[in-house]
Amino acid sequence: MRRPDLVRDYAEDLSLFEDRRWMALAAFGLVGLVVFVAALAPDYAVYVTTRVALYVIAAIGLNLLMGYAGQISLGHAAFLAIGAYTHTILYTKGAPLLVGVLVGAIVAGAFGFLVGIPSLRLEGPYLAISTLGFQVAVDQLLGRWEALTGGRMGLPVPAPEIFVELSPRVYALLCIAIAALVIVATYNLTRSRIGRAFVAIRDNETAAEAMGVDLVIYKTMAFAISAAITGLAGALLVHLSDSINPSNFTLLDSIELLVMIMVGGLASILGSVLGATLLVTLNHTLTAFRDYQAVAIGTILILVILFEPMGLRGRWLRIKTYFKAWPF
Amino acid sequence: MALLEIQDLSIAFGGVQALADVSMAIEERQIVALIGPNGAGKSTLFNCVTGIYRADRGTIRFGGEDVTKEKPHRVARLGVARTFQNIELFDAMTALDNILAGRHLHMRTGPLAAMAFGRAVVREEVAARRKVEELLDRLDLQFARDVHVMHLPYGVKKKVELARALALEPRLLLLDEPSAGMTSEEKEEMVFVVRDLARDLSITVLLVEHDLAMVRDISERVIVLDHGKKIADGAPEDVTTDVAVVRAYVGDEA
């Protein structure tokens, strides 16, 4: 299972899958997931799968910013919130579902641009504090601006509808489709000129500038794209319950996104997928531990980081290498 | 008109006058060596030209345009590329990606087009790749193509950095100690590489170098800095035997 030893031209080297077998595997996995969600899964599993798909999107958003562009953010739950509230308000007023979701992502992206401006002066822990400030400010604003956001009581969310009302299963399929699109789009972004500029900024700002990368443009762009993608996830998340309120989007949720990409693997789309899947699944399956659920999850995460500092992605690379080299 | 014209350039850090009224004009397609003892202001001069430092006084003109107050990415866009004294590569990227990053200014793809990765984007990537492969060939770096640069030995890193600078297709190339830490064979190779490149690609080269033998081999003209002042400027044979220069390098008793 390897890229053909003979890559005939540079375009072939750029193809999305290393060879047909990988493409078949990906297609097989996607079809399997669709069948599972559409027909086989119990209701609760459908709900969890939807959450996994949406947190995959949110984690990818954060990973673009932190893993690739190297800019820390402790405020990404605020972008989830901005996407969620924007969409809920528009959707309640009668905007079509996908329009509300798109506008939610764009508004979150615009705020991301603004939050990115301090990154031109601040880095590391100082930038973390400024994004933390944003998180707290958004939380307060949502809690107090009752006319718009319903305050601490929050807003009711009408059932999802595209021409007809969507059942949870259909909605899950929609979310999986969007997550798949986001995965491909962001993977493409990371292997393009833009992705190289992000990594260049992360690895060496001085050299990046000397190559002609405009830090003002690319840092704020990283924030805007990252926030828009996370906002997209936030907008889609609202339909998993019948109301939203500020307590759905706290600092703790920001940290959870952070944990997802650390455990999954920084600067990796696959890592974001693995990390989000693991964490969301744990959150919804270890319920037998009741009060000790947090302890159990914490223990698992510590073990993962301890034995696999590169995250789950590191383990994957090792497994892949093993099979490539098999039988040696 | 000279390609690079520096007039009365001065900059101080705290009490240290790093450059004091330095003037020089570099003609198109010259290879000029900048020499001087440690702390003479050579790297400071590079940093002023490339916009990393802002001079206190004086002007820098490149291709007739005043770049004294330009930011680094603007100077790069005008056609100035450089390498650094202490290798500044993108460590977690492969050599290929490092050099591709050097093509940044020659590519157009925006974020949305990049996400779609359509035909036009592929075409642009392939064109960039072709240029980069040429450079890899030229500098004998194919073996390092897919290696993350942090795993490469020092001399190879230096060459990757040179390739990355060349990927910009600059008019002026600033090399800060290109042969530092290299073996004498590597140094000889570097002399040939730089001379050939400058000739074939009609690039003007300004380089900081400590090895005087290499300076004589590579450059047509030598400028000497000492304590932030220019103390000599001329042909290599004349300058390296100049009394003031020898005094600056080896002290009074020599």
Coordinates of C-alpha atoms in Angstrom, one line a residue:
Chain A
M1 CA 0.0 0.0 0.0
R2 CA 2.2 2.8 -1.1
R3 CA 2.5 5.6 -3.6
P4 CA 3.6 3.9 -6.8
D5 CA 7.3 3.9 -6.8
L6 CA 7.3 5.6 -10.1
V7 CA 5.5 9.0 -9.9
R8 CA 5.3 9.9 -13.5
D9 CA 4.8 13.7 -13.1
Y10 CA 4.4 16.4 -10.5
A11 CA 0.7 16.6 -11.0
E12 CA 0.4 12.9 -10.1
D13 CA 2.4 13.7 -6.9
L14 CA -0.3 16.1 -6.0
S15 CA -3.2 13.7 -6.3
L16 CA -5.4 13.6 -3.2
F17 CA -4.9 9.8 -2.5
E18 CA -1.7 8.0 -2.7
D19 CA -3.3 5.4 -4.8
R20 CA -6.6 3.8 -5.7
R21 CA -6.6 1.5 -2.7
W22 CA -6.7 4.4 -0.3
M23 CA -9.4 6.1 -2.4
A24 CA -11.4 2.8 -2.2
L25 CA -10.8 2.6 1.5
A26 CA -12.0 6.2 2.1
A27 CA -15.1 5.6 -0.1
F28 CA -15.8 2.3 1.7
G29 CA -15.5 4.0 5.1
L30 CA -17.8 6.9 4.1
V31 CA -20.4 4.5 2.6
G32 CA -20.2 2.3 5.8
L33 CA -20.8 5.4 8.0
V34 CA -23.8 6.5 5.9
V35 CA -25.4 3.0 6.0
F36 CA -24.7 2.9 9.8
V37 CA -26.3 6.3 10.4
A38 CA -29.2 5.9 7.9
A39 CA -30.4 2.5 8.9
L40 CA -28.5 0.5 11.6
A41 CA -27.6 2.8 14.4
P42 CA -29.8 3.3 17.5
D43 CA -31.0 6.9 18.0
Y44 CA -28.4 7.7 20.6
A45 CA -25.6 6.6 18.3
V46 CA -27.0 8.8 15.6
Y47 CA -26.9 11.7 18.0
V48 CA -23.3 11.0 19.1
T49 CA -22.2 10.6 15.5
T50 CA -23.6 14.0 14.6
R51 CA -21.8 15.5 17.5
V52 CA -18.6 13.8 16.4
A53 CA -19.0 15.1 12.8
L54 CA -19.5 18.7 14.1
Y55 CA -16.7 18.6 16.6
V56 CA -14.4 17.3 13.8
I57 CA -15.2 20.5 12.0
A58 CA -14.6 22.7 15.0
A59 CA -11.3 20.9 15.9
I60 CA -10.1 21.3 12.3
G61 CA -10.8 25.0 12.6
L62 CA -8.7 25.3 15.7
N63 CA -6.0 23.1 14.3
L64 CA -5.5 25.3 11.3
L65 CA -4.8 28.2 13.6
M66 CA -2.8 26.5 16.3
G67 CA -1.2 23.6 14.6
Y68 CA -0.5 25.1 11.2
A69 CA -0.2 28.9 11.8
G70 CA 1.2 28.5 15.3
Q71 CA -1.2 31.1 16.9
I72 CA -2.7 30.0 20.2
S73 CA -6.4 30.6 21.0
L74 CA -8.3 29.9 24.2
G75 CA -11.4 31.5 22.8
H76 CA -12.6 29.2 20.1
A77 CA -15.8 28.3 22.0
A78 CA -16.7 31.9 21.5
F79 CA -16.6 31.4 17.7
L80 CA -18.8 28.3 18.2
A81 CA -21.2 30.6 20.1
I82 CA -21.1 33.4 17.4
G83 CA -21.9 30.8 14.7
A84 CA -24.7 29.3 16.8
Y85 CA -26.4 32.5 17.8
T86 CA -26.1 34.1 14.4
H87 CA -27.7 31.1 12.8
T88 CA -30.4 30.6 15.4
I89 CA -31.5 34.3 15.2
L90 CA -31.6 34.2 11.4
Y91 CA -33.3 30.8 11.2
T92 CA -35.9 31.9 13.7
K93 CA -36.6 34.9 11.5
G94 CA -37.2 32.6 8.6
A95 CA -33.9 32.4 6.7
P96 CA -33.3 29.0 5.0
L97 CA -31.2 26.7 7.1
L98 CA -28.1 26.6 5.0
V99 CA -28.1 30.4 4.5
G100 CA -28.3 30.8 8.3
V101 CA -25.4 28.4 8.7
L102 CA -23.3 30.1 6.0
V103 CA -23.9 33.6 7.5
G104 CA -23.1 32.2 10.9
A105 CA -19.7 31.0 9.6
I106 CA -19.0 34.3 7.9
V107 CA -19.9 36.4 11.0
A108 CA -17.7 34.1 13.1
G109 CA -14.9 34.6 10.5
A110 CA -15.3 38.4 10.7
F111 CA -14.8 38.2 14.5
G112 CA -11.9 35.9 14.0
F113 CA -10.3 38.6 11.8
L114 CA -10.7 41.1 14.6
V115 CA -9.4 38.8 17.3
G116 CA -6.4 38.1 15.0
I117 CA -5.3 41.7 15.0
P118 CA -3.6 41.5 18.5
S119 CA -1.7 38.5 17.2
L120 CA 0.4 41.0 15.1
R121 CA 1.9 42.3 18.4
L122 CA 1.4 39.4 20.8
E123 CA 2.6 35.9 20.9
G124 CA 2.5 32.8 23.0
P125 CA 1.0 33.2 26.5
Y126 CA 0.2 36.9 25.9
L127 CA -1.9 36.0 22.8
A128 CA -3.6 33.3 24.8
I129 CA -4.7 35.9 27.4
S130 CA -6.1 38.2 24.7
T131 CA -8.1 35.3 23.2
L132 CA -9.2 34.3 26.7
G133 CA -10.5 37.9 27.2
F134 CA -12.5 37.5 24.0
Q135 CA -14.0 34.3 25.3
V136 CA -15.1 35.9 28.5
A137 CA -16.4 39.0 26.8
V138 CA -18.6 37.0 24.4
D139 CA -19.9 35.0 27.2
Q140 CA -20.9 38.1 29.2
L141 CA -22.4 39.8 26.1
L142 CA -24.5 36.7 25.3
G143 CA -25.6 36.6 28.9
R144 CA -26.6 40.2 29.1
W145 CA -27.9 41.3 25.7
E146 CA -31.3 39.9 26.4
A147 CA -33.1 41.6 23.6
L148 CA -30.9 39.8 21.0
T149 CA -29.8 36.6 22.8
G150 CA -32.4 35.9 25.4
G151 CA -29.8 36.3 28.1
R152 CA -28.9 33.4 30.4
M153 CA -32.2 31.7 29.5
G154 CA -31.0 31.5 25.9
L155 CA -33.0 31.1 22.7
P156 CA -35.4 28.3 21.5
V157 CA -34.2 26.6 18.3
P158 CA -36.8 25.6 15.7
A159 CA -36.5 22.1 14.3
P160 CA -34.2 21.8 11.3
E161 CA -36.0 22.1 8.0
I162 CA -34.8 22.2 4.3
F163 CA -38.2 22.2 2.4
V164 CA -39.3 19.4 4.7
E165 CA -38.4 18.8 8.4
L166 CA -35.2 16.8 8.7
S167 CA -35.2 13.8 11.0
P168 CA -32.2 13.3 13.2
R169 CA -30.9 10.7 10.9
V170 CA -31.1 12.9 7.8
Y171 CA -29.6 15.8 9.8
A172 CA -26.8 13.5 10.8
L173 CA -26.1 12.7 7.2
L174 CA -26.1 16.4 6.3
C175 CA -23.5 17.0 9.0
I176 CA -21.4 14.1 7.9
A177 CA -21.4 15.4 4.3
I178 CA -20.4 18.9 5.4
A179 CA -17.7 17.5 7.7
A180 CA -16.4 15.5 4.7
L181 CA -16.3 18.6 2.6
V182 CA -14.5 20.5 5.3
I183 CA -11.9 17.8 5.7
V184 CA -11.1 17.8 1.9
A185 CA -11.2 21.6 1.7
T186 CA -8.9 22.2 4.6
Y187 CA -6.5 19.4 3.6
N188 CA -6.3 21.2 0.2
L189 CA -5.7 24.5 1.9
T190 CA -2.8 23.1 4.0
R191 CA -1.0 21.7 1.0
S192 CA -1.3 25.0 -1.0
R193 CA 0.6 28.2 -1.1
I194 CA -1.6 29.5 1.8
G195 CA -0.9 26.5 4.0
R196 CA 2.9 26.8 3.4
A197 CA 2.7 30.5 4.4
F198 CA 0.9 29.5 7.6
V199 CA 3.5 26.9 8.5
A200 CA 6.3 29.4 7.5
I201 CA 4.9 31.9 10.0
R202 CA 4.7 29.3 12.7
D203 CA 8.3 28.0 12.1
N204 CA 10.1 31.3 11.5
E205 CA 8.4 34.7 11.2
T206 CA 11.6 36.5 10.1
A207 CA 12.2 34.0 7.3
A208 CA 8.6 34.0 6.3
E209 CA 8.7 37.8 5.8
A210 CA 11.9 37.6 3.9
M211 CA 10.1 35.2 1.5
G212 CA 7.5 37.9 1.0
V213 CA 4.8 36.6 3.3
D214 CA 2.8 39.6 4.6
L215 CA 2.3 38.8 8.3
V216 CA -0.6 41.2 8.7
I217 CA -2.5 39.5 5.9
Y218 CA -1.7 35.9 6.7
K219 CA -2.0 36.0 10.5
T220 CA -5.4 37.6 10.3
M221 CA -6.4 35.3 7.5
A222 CA -5.5 32.3 9.7
F223 CA -7.7 33.6 12.4
A224 CA -10.6 34.4 10.1
I225 CA -10.6 31.0 8.3
S226 CA -10.2 29.2 11.6
A227 CA -13.0 31.1 13.3
A228 CA -15.3 30.7 10.2
I229 CA -14.8 26.9 10.2
T230 CA -15.4 26.6 14.0
G231 CA -18.4 29.0 13.6
L232 CA -19.8 26.7 10.9
A233 CA -19.7 23.8 13.4
G234 CA -21.4 26.0 16.1
A235 CA -24.2 26.9 13.7
L236 CA -24.9 23.3 12.9
L237 CA -24.6 22.2 16.6
V238 CA -27.8 24.2 17.6
H239 CA -30.1 21.6 16.0
L240 CA -29.0 18.9 18.3
S241 CA -31.2 20.4 21.1
D242 CA -34.2 22.6 21.2
S243 CA -32.5 25.6 22.8
I244 CA -29.1 27.2 23.2
N245 CA -27.8 29.4 26.0
P246 CA -24.3 30.8 26.9
S247 CA -23.4 27.9 29.1
N248 CA -23.1 25.7 26.0
F249 CA -20.0 27.8 25.0
T250 CA -17.7 28.4 27.9
L251 CA -14.0 28.5 28.4
L252 CA -14.2 24.8 29.3
D253 CA -15.5 24.1 25.8
S254 CA -12.5 26.1 24.3
I255 CA -10.1 24.0 26.4
E256 CA -11.9 20.8 25.2
L257 CA -11.2 21.8 21.6
L258 CA -7.6 22.4 22.5
V259 CA -7.4 18.9 24.1
M260 CA -8.9 17.4 21.0
I261 CA -6.2 18.7 18.7
M262 CA -3.4 18.0 21.2
V263 CA -4.5 14.4 21.7
G264 CA -5.2 13.9 18.0
G265 CA -2.1 15.6 16.7
L266 CA -1.2 19.2 16.0
A267 CA -0.8 20.4 12.4
S268 CA -2.8 17.4 11.1
I269 CA -6.3 17.2 9.6
L270 CA -6.3 13.5 10.4
G271 CA -5.3 14.3 13.9
S272 CA -8.2 16.7 14.4
V273 CA -10.6 14.0 13.1
L274 CA -9.1 11.3 15.5
G275 CA -9.0 13.6 18.5
A276 CA -12.5 15.0 18.1
T277 CA -13.9 11.5 17.5
L278 CA -12.1 10.1 20.6
L279 CA -13.1 12.9 23.0
V280 CA -16.8 13.2 21.9
T281 CA -17.2 9.4 22.0
L282 CA -15.7 9.2 25.5
N283 CA -17.9 12.0 26.7
H284 CA -21.0 10.1 25.6
T285 CA -20.0 6.5 26.4
L286 CA -18.2 6.5 29.7
T287 CA -21.5 7.5 31.4
A288 CA -21.3 4.3 33.5
F289 CA -18.6 5.9 35.5
R290 CA -21.1 8.6 36.6
D291 CA -19.3 11.1 38.8
Y292 CA -16.0 9.6 37.9
Q293 CA -16.4 10.1 34.2
A294 CA -14.2 13.1 34.1
V295 CA -11.5 11.2 36.0
A296 CA -11.7 8.3 33.6
I297 CA -11.5 10.6 30.5
G298 CA -8.6 12.5 32.1
T299 CA -6.7 9.3 32.7
I300 CA -7.1 8.2 29.1
L301 CA -5.9 11.5 27.8
I302 CA -2.9 11.6 30.0
L303 CA -2.0 8.0 28.9
V304 CA -2.4 9.0 25.2
I305 CA -0.2 12.1 25.5
L306 CA 2.4 10.2 27.6
F307 CA 2.8 7.3 25.2
E308 CA 2.1 9.1 22.0
P309 CA 3.4 12.7 22.2
M310 CA 2.6 13.3 18.5
G311 CA -1.0 12.4 19.3
L312 CA -3.1 9.6 17.8
R313 CA -1.8 10.6 14.4
G314 CA 1.7 9.5 15.5
R315 CA 0.3 6.1 16.3
W316 CA -1.4 6.0 12.9
L317 CA 1.8 6.9 11.0
R318 CA 3.6 4.1 12.9
I319 CA 0.9 1.5 12.0
K320 CA 1.0 2.7 8.4
T321 CA 4.8 2.3 8.3
Y322 CA 4.6 -1.1 9.8
F323 CA 2.3 -2.3 7.0
K324 CA 4.3 -0.6 4.3
A325 CA 7.4 -2.4 5.5
W326 CA 5.6 -5.7 6.1
P327 CA 6.7 -8.5 6.3
F328 CA 9.9 -7.0 7.7
Chain B
M1 CA 22.2 53.9 -12.1
A2 CA 23.3 51.5 -9.4
L3 CA 20.9 48.7 -8.4
L4 CA 21.4 49.3 -4.7
E5 CA 22.3 52.8 -3.4
I6 CA 23.0 53.4 0.3
Q7 CA 23.5 56.9 1.5
D8 CA 24.8 58.0 4.9
L9 CA 23.2 55.0 6.6
S10 CA 23.3 55.2 10.4
I11 CA 21.8 53.1 13.2
A12 CA 22.5 52.8 16.9
F13 CA 21.5 50.2 19.4
G14 CA 21.6 51.8 22.8
G15 CA 25.0 53.4 23.0
V16 CA 26.5 51.3 20.2
Q17 CA 26.8 53.0 16.8
A18 CA 26.3 49.9 14.7
L19 CA 26.5 51.8 11.4
A20 CA 27.8 55.3 11.0
D21 CA 27.2 57.2 7.8
V22 CA 27.8 54.2 5.5
S23 CA 27.4 54.9 1.8
M24 CA 27.9 52.5 -1.1
A25 CA 26.5 51.8 -4.5
I26 CA 26.3 48.3 -5.9
E27 CA 26.1 48.0 -9.7
E28 CA 23.8 45.6 -11.4
R29 CA 25.4 42.1 -11.9
Q30 CA 28.3 42.7 -9.6
I31 CA 29.5 40.3 -7.0
V32 CA 30.5 42.3 -4.0
A33 CA 31.9 41.0 -0.7
L34 CA 31.4 42.8 2.5
I35 CA 34.1 42.0 5.1
G36 CA 35.1 43.3 8.5
P37 CA 35.7 42.0 12.0
N38 CA 33.0 40.8 14.3
G39 CA 30.6 43.6 15.3
A40 CA 31.6 45.7 12.3
G41 CA 28.0 46.1 11.2
K42 CA 27.8 43.7 8.3
S43 CA 24.7 41.9 9.4
T44 CA 23.1 45.1 10.6
L45 CA 23.5 46.5 7.1
F46 CA 21.8 43.5 5.7
N47 CA 19.0 43.8 8.2
C48 CA 18.5 47.5 7.3
V49 CA 18.4 46.7 3.5
T50 CA 15.8 44.0 4.0
G51 CA 13.6 46.0 6.3
I52 CA 14.2 44.1 9.5
Y53 CA 15.8 47.1 11.1
R54 CA 14.8 50.7 10.5
A55 CA 17.8 53.0 10.1
D56 CA 18.0 56.2 12.2
R57 CA 19.3 58.2 9.4
G58 CA 20.2 57.8 5.7
T59 CA 18.5 56.3 2.7
I60 CA 18.5 53.0 0.9
R61 CA 17.4 52.9 -2.7
F62 CA 16.8 49.7 -4.6
G63 CA 16.2 49.9 -8.3
G64 CA 15.6 53.6 -8.0
E65 CA 12.9 53.1 -5.3
D66 CA 13.3 54.4 -1.8
V67 CA 13.1 51.3 0.5
T68 CA 14.5 52.8 3.7
K69 CA 11.2 52.4 5.5
E70 CA 9.7 49.4 3.7
K71 CA 8.7 46.3 5.5
P72 CA 10.6 43.0 4.8
H73 CA 7.9 41.4 2.7
R74 CA 7.7 44.6 0.5
V75 CA 11.4 44.5 0.0
A76 CA 11.2 40.9 -1.0
R77 CA 8.5 41.7 -3.5
L78 CA 10.8 44.3 -5.1
G79 CA 13.4 41.6 -5.7
V80 CA 15.7 41.3 -2.7
A81 CA 16.3 37.8 -1.3
R82 CA 18.6 36.8 1.5
T83 CA 20.1 34.1 3.6
F84 CA 20.8 34.4 7.3
Q85 CA 23.9 34.2 9.4
N86 CA 22.3 31.6 11.7
I87 CA 20.3 29.6 9.2
E88 CA 16.6 30.6 9.4
L89 CA 14.7 27.7 7.8
F90 CA 11.2 26.4 8.3
D91 CA 12.4 23.4 10.4
A92 CA 9.3 21.2 10.3
M93 CA 9.0 21.4 6.5
T94 CA 10.8 19.3 4.0
A95 CA 13.5 20.8 1.9
L96 CA 11.0 20.8 -1.0
D97 CA 8.4 22.7 1.0
N98 CA 11.0 25.2 2.2
I99 CA 12.0 26.0 -1.3
L100 CA 8.4 26.0 -2.5
A101 CA 7.7 28.5 0.3
G102 CA 10.3 30.7 -1.5
R103 CA 7.9 30.7 -4.6
H104 CA 5.3 32.4 -2.5
L105 CA 5.5 35.7 -4.4
H106 CA 5.3 34.0 -7.8
M107 CA 2.0 32.3 -7.0
R108 CA -1.5 33.7 -6.9
T109 CA -3.8 31.1 -5.4
G110 CA -6.2 32.6 -2.8
P111 CA -7.7 30.7 0.2
L112 CA -11.0 29.7 -1.5
A113 CA -9.3 28.5 -4.7
A114 CA -6.8 26.6 -2.5
M115 CA -9.6 24.8 -0.8
A116 CA -11.1 23.7 -4.1
F117 CA -7.7 22.8 -5.5
G118 CA -9.0 23.0 -9.0
R119 CA -7.1 22.8 -12.3
A120 CA -5.6 26.3 -12.2
V121 CA -4.2 25.6 -8.7
V122 CA -2.7 22.3 -9.7
R123 CA -1.1 24.0 -12.8
E124 CA 0.4 26.7 -10.6
E125 CA 1.7 24.1 -8.1
V126 CA 3.2 22.0 -10.8
A127 CA 4.9 25.1 -12.3
A128 CA 6.3 26.0 -9.0
R129 CA 7.5 22.4 -8.4
R130 CA 9.3 22.4 -11.8
K131 CA 11.2 25.6 -10.8
V132 CA 12.1 24.1 -7.4
E133 CA 13.2 20.8 -9.0
E134 CA 15.5 22.9 -11.2
L135 CA 17.1 24.4 -8.1
L136 CA 17.4 21.1 -6.4
D137 CA 19.2 19.8 -9.4
R138 CA 21.4 22.8 -9.7
L139 CA 22.5 22.7 -6.0
D140 CA 22.7 18.9 -5.9
L141 CA 20.0 18.6 -3.3
Q142 CA 17.7 15.9 -4.7
F143 CA 18.7 13.6 -1.9
A144 CA 17.3 16.1 0.7
R145 CA 14.0 16.7 -1.2
D146 CA 11.7 14.9 1.2
V147 CA 13.8 15.2 4.4
H148 CA 12.6 17.5 7.1
V149 CA 15.3 20.2 7.2
M150 CA 15.8 19.9 11.0
H151 CA 17.4 16.5 10.2
L152 CA 19.8 17.8 7.6
P153 CA 23.5 18.5 8.3
Y154 CA 24.6 22.1 8.6
G155 CA 26.2 22.5 5.2
V156 CA 23.1 21.1 3.4
K157 CA 20.9 23.4 5.4
K158 CA 23.0 26.3 4.1
K159 CA 22.4 25.1 0.6
V160 CA 18.6 24.7 1.1
E161 CA 18.5 28.2 2.4
L162 CA 20.4 29.4 -0.7
A163 CA 17.9 27.5 -2.9
R164 CA 15.0 29.0 -1.1
A165 CA 16.3 32.5 -1.6
L166 CA 16.9 31.8 -5.3
A167 CA 13.3 30.5 -5.6
L168 CA 12.3 34.2 -5.3
E169 CA 14.1 34.9 -8.5
P170 CA 15.7 38.0 -6.9
R171 CA 17.5 40.8 -8.6
L172 CA 19.7 41.2 -5.5
L173 CA 20.9 38.3 -3.4
L174 CA 22.2 39.0 0.1
L175 CA 24.3 36.1 1.5
D176 CA 25.2 36.3 5.1
E177 CA 28.3 34.1 5.6
P178 CA 27.3 31.5 3.0
S179 CA 30.3 29.3 3.8
A180 CA 30.5 29.6 7.6
G181 CA 31.1 26.2 9.2
M182 CA 31.7 24.5 5.9
T183 CA 34.7 22.3 5.0
S184 CA 37.1 23.7 2.4
E185 CA 35.7 21.4 -0.3
E186 CA 32.2 22.7 0.5
K187 CA 33.5 26.3 0.4
E188 CA 35.1 25.8 -3.0
E189 CA 31.9 24.3 -4.3
M190 CA 30.0 27.3 -2.9
V191 CA 32.2 29.7 -4.8
F192 CA 31.5 28.0 -8.1
V193 CA 27.8 27.7 -7.3
V194 CA 27.4 31.4 -6.5
R195 CA 29.5 32.6 -9.4
D196 CA 27.6 30.4 -11.9
L197 CA 24.2 31.4 -10.5
A198 CA 25.0 35.1 -10.6
R199 CA 26.1 34.8 -14.2
D200 CA 23.3 32.5 -15.5
L201 CA 20.5 34.2 -13.7
S202 CA 22.0 37.7 -13.9
I203 CA 21.7 38.2 -10.2
T204 CA 23.6 40.9 -8.3
V205 CA 25.2 39.4 -5.2
L206 CA 26.3 41.1 -1.9
L207 CA 27.8 38.7 0.5
V208 CA 29.3 38.8 4.0
E209 CA 32.3 36.5 4.2
H210 CA 35.2 36.0 6.6
D211 CA 37.3 33.7 4.6
L212 CA 39.6 36.0 2.6
A213 CA 40.7 33.4 0.2
M214 CA 37.1 32.8 -0.7
V215 CA 36.5 36.5 -1.0
R216 CA 39.3 36.8 -3.5
D217 CA 37.9 33.9 -5.5
I218 CA 34.3 35.0 -5.6
S219 CA 34.1 38.7 -5.7
E220 CA 35.0 41.5 -8.1
R221 CA 34.9 44.1 -5.4
V222 CA 35.3 44.2 -1.7
I223 CA 33.9 46.7 0.9
V224 CA 35.3 46.7 4.4
L225 CA 33.4 47.8 7.4
D226 CA 35.0 48.4 10.8
H227 CA 33.1 49.7 13.9
G228 CA 30.2 50.7 11.7
K229 CA 32.3 52.7 9.3
K230 CA 33.3 52.0 5.8
I231 CA 37.1 51.9 5.7
A232 CA 37.9 50.5 2.2
D233 CA 36.1 49.8 -1.0
G234 CA 37.8 48.4 -4.1
A235 CA 39.3 45.4 -6.0
P236 CA 40.0 42.4 -3.8
E237 CA 43.8 42.5 -4.3
D238 CA 44.1 46.1 -3.3
V239 CA 41.7 46.0 -0.4
T240 CA 43.1 42.9 1.3
T241 CA 46.6 44.4 1.4
D242 CA 45.3 47.9 2.5
V243 CA 47.1 49.0 5.7
A244 CA 43.9 50.1 7.5
V245 CA 42.1 46.8 6.6
V246 CA 45.0 44.7 7.9
R247 CA 45.0 46.7 11.1
A248 CA 41.3 46.3 11.6
Y249 CA 41.6 42.5 11.1
V250 CA 44.8 41.5 12.9
G251 CA 45.6 44.5 15.1
D252 CA 48.3 47.2 15.1
E253 CA 51.4 45.1 15.5
A254 CA 50.9 43.3 12.2

